[in-house]
């Protein structure tokens, strides 16, 4: 219908831009450029791509999409993250007074491939922050909005890569803390490093992949064991870890990250992280299946024990299933026996 849109565009090197349109009083809309770092020809092609998506009604407020776009730039095909939104205060006004025709915006970020999809949630959060801070006065655009748009790659895509490069072989302890929901305290770090570590822990945890109740119980259990909180001291060139845990599973995956560091591709690191979580979930599901069998079969109980011993992450898996099976007497008995075996 009658609406206006803002378009942003980013270069393949990971910088960015944005744009605004004023809606004519017809059923159509117009797109006008606010900011970009694309060449003029490629910007026109991108605008045409976004206009088609808008015409089809394929852009929902605040929900980003990722697609491959053909543009007249050396890369030819690039991955494009695009998101439609309104200013936070104007969105509220439009809800209250339906006849207000508040301007709408589309921000686009371009990278070398469609792998931006692995960072879609991070980019959605990035746009949320832009919504709150956006003010279309030219002064605000130059001082706040444009610099914010241009730093999207560094701020939303690179934190995992920076953490891998900072921690190197100590990354296993960070992966272990994320999997086991161990509280982590960061000391003497600059703001960006502290944020990067926090983002890495969030991205490496199984939040959203295990039951919500399990996660809450694990968090409570680990927080109560205060002596097990991990402390990261960033006062030196290399972070120093205190009360750090690790296991063979995390050590093996740490090696995959360190090996990937040579190429320096942030999308590769994210893919490794997703594979790490997928393997952890598979191991949890396998253990749960063995526990169900072990309730009636002693041989299956021995299979449980062998699995825990050989998977490299028995310490964490036992904690997770213990919390999940707390209300099931038979399964709880199996877990208790497994704990005794593992201790011995």
PDB file of N, CA, C and O in Angstrom, residues 71 108 119 121 137 145 149 156 171 184 191 203 219 241 245 276 281:
ATOM      1  N   UNK A  71      24.898  -7.946  -8.656  1.00  0.00           N
ATOM      2  CA  UNK A  71      25.159  -6.506  -8.796  1.00  0.00           C
ATOM      3  C   UNK A  71      26.360  -6.274  -9.709  1.00  0.00           C
ATOM      4  O   UNK A  71      27.199  -7.155  -9.872  1.00  0.00           O
ATOM      5  N   UNK A 108      20.318  -2.368   4.182  1.00  0.00           N
ATOM      6  CA  UNK A 108      20.937  -3.539   3.548  1.00  0.00           C
ATOM      7  C   UNK A 108      22.411  -3.614   3.917  1.00  0.00           C
ATOM      8  O   UNK A 108      23.102  -2.599   3.891  1.00  0.00           O
ATOM      9  N   UNK A 119      24.502 -15.132  10.688  1.00  0.00           N
ATOM     10  CA  UNK A 119      24.549 -14.007  11.633  1.00  0.00           C
ATOM     11  C   UNK A 119      23.242 -13.213  11.645  1.00  0.00           C
ATOM     12  O   UNK A 119      23.210 -12.081  12.110  1.00  0.00           O
ATOM     13  N   UNK A 121      20.464 -13.314  13.346  1.00  0.00           N
ATOM     14  CA  UNK A 121      19.955 -12.856  14.651  1.00  0.00           C
ATOM     15  C   UNK A 121      20.771 -11.678  15.181  1.00  0.00           C
ATOM     16  O   UNK A 121      20.222 -10.722  15.736  1.00  0.00           O
ATOM     17  N   UNK A 137      17.341  13.908  11.283  1.00  0.00           N
ATOM     18  CA  UNK A 137      18.009  15.192  11.059  1.00  0.00           C
ATOM     19  C   UNK A 137      19.378  14.901  10.463  1.00  0.00           C
ATOM     20  O   UNK A 137      20.069  13.997  10.894  1.00  0.00           O
ATOM     21  N   UNK A 145      24.202   7.915  12.741  1.00  0.00           N
ATOM     22  CA  UNK A 145      23.634   6.827  11.938  1.00  0.00           C
ATOM     23  C   UNK A 145      24.648   6.268  10.931  1.00  0.00           C
ATOM     24  O   UNK A 145      24.864   5.056  10.872  1.00  0.00           O
ATOM     25  N   UNK A 149      26.088   2.488  10.826  1.00  0.00           N
ATOM     26  CA  UNK A 149      25.860   1.583   9.699  1.00  0.00           C
ATOM     27  C   UNK A 149      27.170   1.033   9.155  1.00  0.00           C
ATOM     28  O   UNK A 149      27.282  -0.139   8.822  1.00  0.00           O
ATOM     29  N   UNK A 156      29.004  -6.638  14.441  1.00  0.00           N
ATOM     30  CA  UNK A 156      28.052  -7.756  14.484  1.00  0.00           C
ATOM     31  C   UNK A 156      28.643  -9.077  13.997  1.00  0.00           C
ATOM     32  O   UNK A 156      28.227 -10.139  14.439  1.00  0.00           O
ATOM     33  N   UNK A 171      40.821 -21.245  24.366  1.00  0.00           N
ATOM     34  CA  UNK A 171      39.419 -21.176  23.948  1.00  0.00           C
ATOM     35  C   UNK A 171      38.615 -22.375  24.464  1.00  0.00           C
ATOM     36  O   UNK A 171      37.411 -22.268  24.693  1.00  0.00           O
ATOM     37  N   UNK A 184      30.747 -16.595  34.227  1.00  0.00           N
ATOM     38  CA  UNK A 184      32.063 -16.081  33.815  1.00  0.00           C
ATOM     39  C   UNK A 184      32.175 -14.623  34.211  1.00  0.00           C
ATOM     40  O   UNK A 184      31.290 -13.816  33.949  1.00  0.00           O
ATOM     41  N   UNK A 191      35.866  -2.236  26.920  1.00  0.00           N
ATOM     42  CA  UNK A 191      34.434  -2.490  26.704  1.00  0.00           C
ATOM     43  C   UNK A 191      34.187  -3.443  25.533  1.00  0.00           C
ATOM     44  O   UNK A 191      33.356  -4.342  25.615  1.00  0.00           O
ATOM     45  N   UNK A 203      26.622 -17.153  22.018  1.00  0.00           N
ATOM     46  CA  UNK A 203      26.541 -17.876  20.742  1.00  0.00           C
ATOM     47  C   UNK A 203      26.926 -19.344  20.898  1.00  0.00           C
ATOM     48  O   UNK A 203      26.434 -20.204  20.171  1.00  0.00           O
ATOM     49  N   UNK A 219      21.608 -23.134  35.173  1.00  0.00           N
ATOM     50  CA  UNK A 219      22.138 -21.812  35.545  1.00  0.00           C
ATOM     51  C   UNK A 219      22.122 -21.647  37.066  1.00  0.00           C
ATOM     52  O   UNK A 219      23.099 -21.169  37.657  1.00  0.00           O
ATOM     53  N   UNK A 241      43.207 -17.201  32.893  1.00  0.00           N
ATOM     54  CA  UNK A 241      41.975 -17.818  33.359  1.00  0.00           C
ATOM     55  C   UNK A 241      42.171 -18.426  34.748  1.00  0.00           C
ATOM     56  O   UNK A 241      43.207 -19.033  35.025  1.00  0.00           O
ATOM     57  N   UNK A 245      37.579 -24.713  33.560  1.00  0.00           N
ATOM     58  CA  UNK A 245      37.366 -26.141  33.321  1.00  0.00           C
ATOM     59  C   UNK A 245      37.579 -26.442  31.851  1.00  0.00           C
ATOM     60  O   UNK A 245      37.612 -25.540  31.020  1.00  0.00           O
ATOM     61  N   UNK A 276      29.739 -27.287  16.439  1.00  0.00           N
ATOM     62  CA  UNK A 276      30.087 -27.641  17.828  1.00  0.00           C
ATOM     63  C   UNK A 276      28.815 -27.856  18.653  1.00  0.00           C
ATOM     64  O   UNK A 276      28.664 -28.844  19.372  1.00  0.00           O
ATOM     65  N   UNK A 281      24.407 -31.357  21.051  1.00  0.00           N
ATOM     66  CA  UNK A 281      22.985 -31.737  21.124  1.00  0.00           C
ATOM     67  C   UNK A 281      22.802 -33.203  20.734  1.00  0.00           C
ATOM     68  O   UNK A 281      22.035 -33.942  21.367  1.00  0.00           O
TER      69      UNK A 281
END
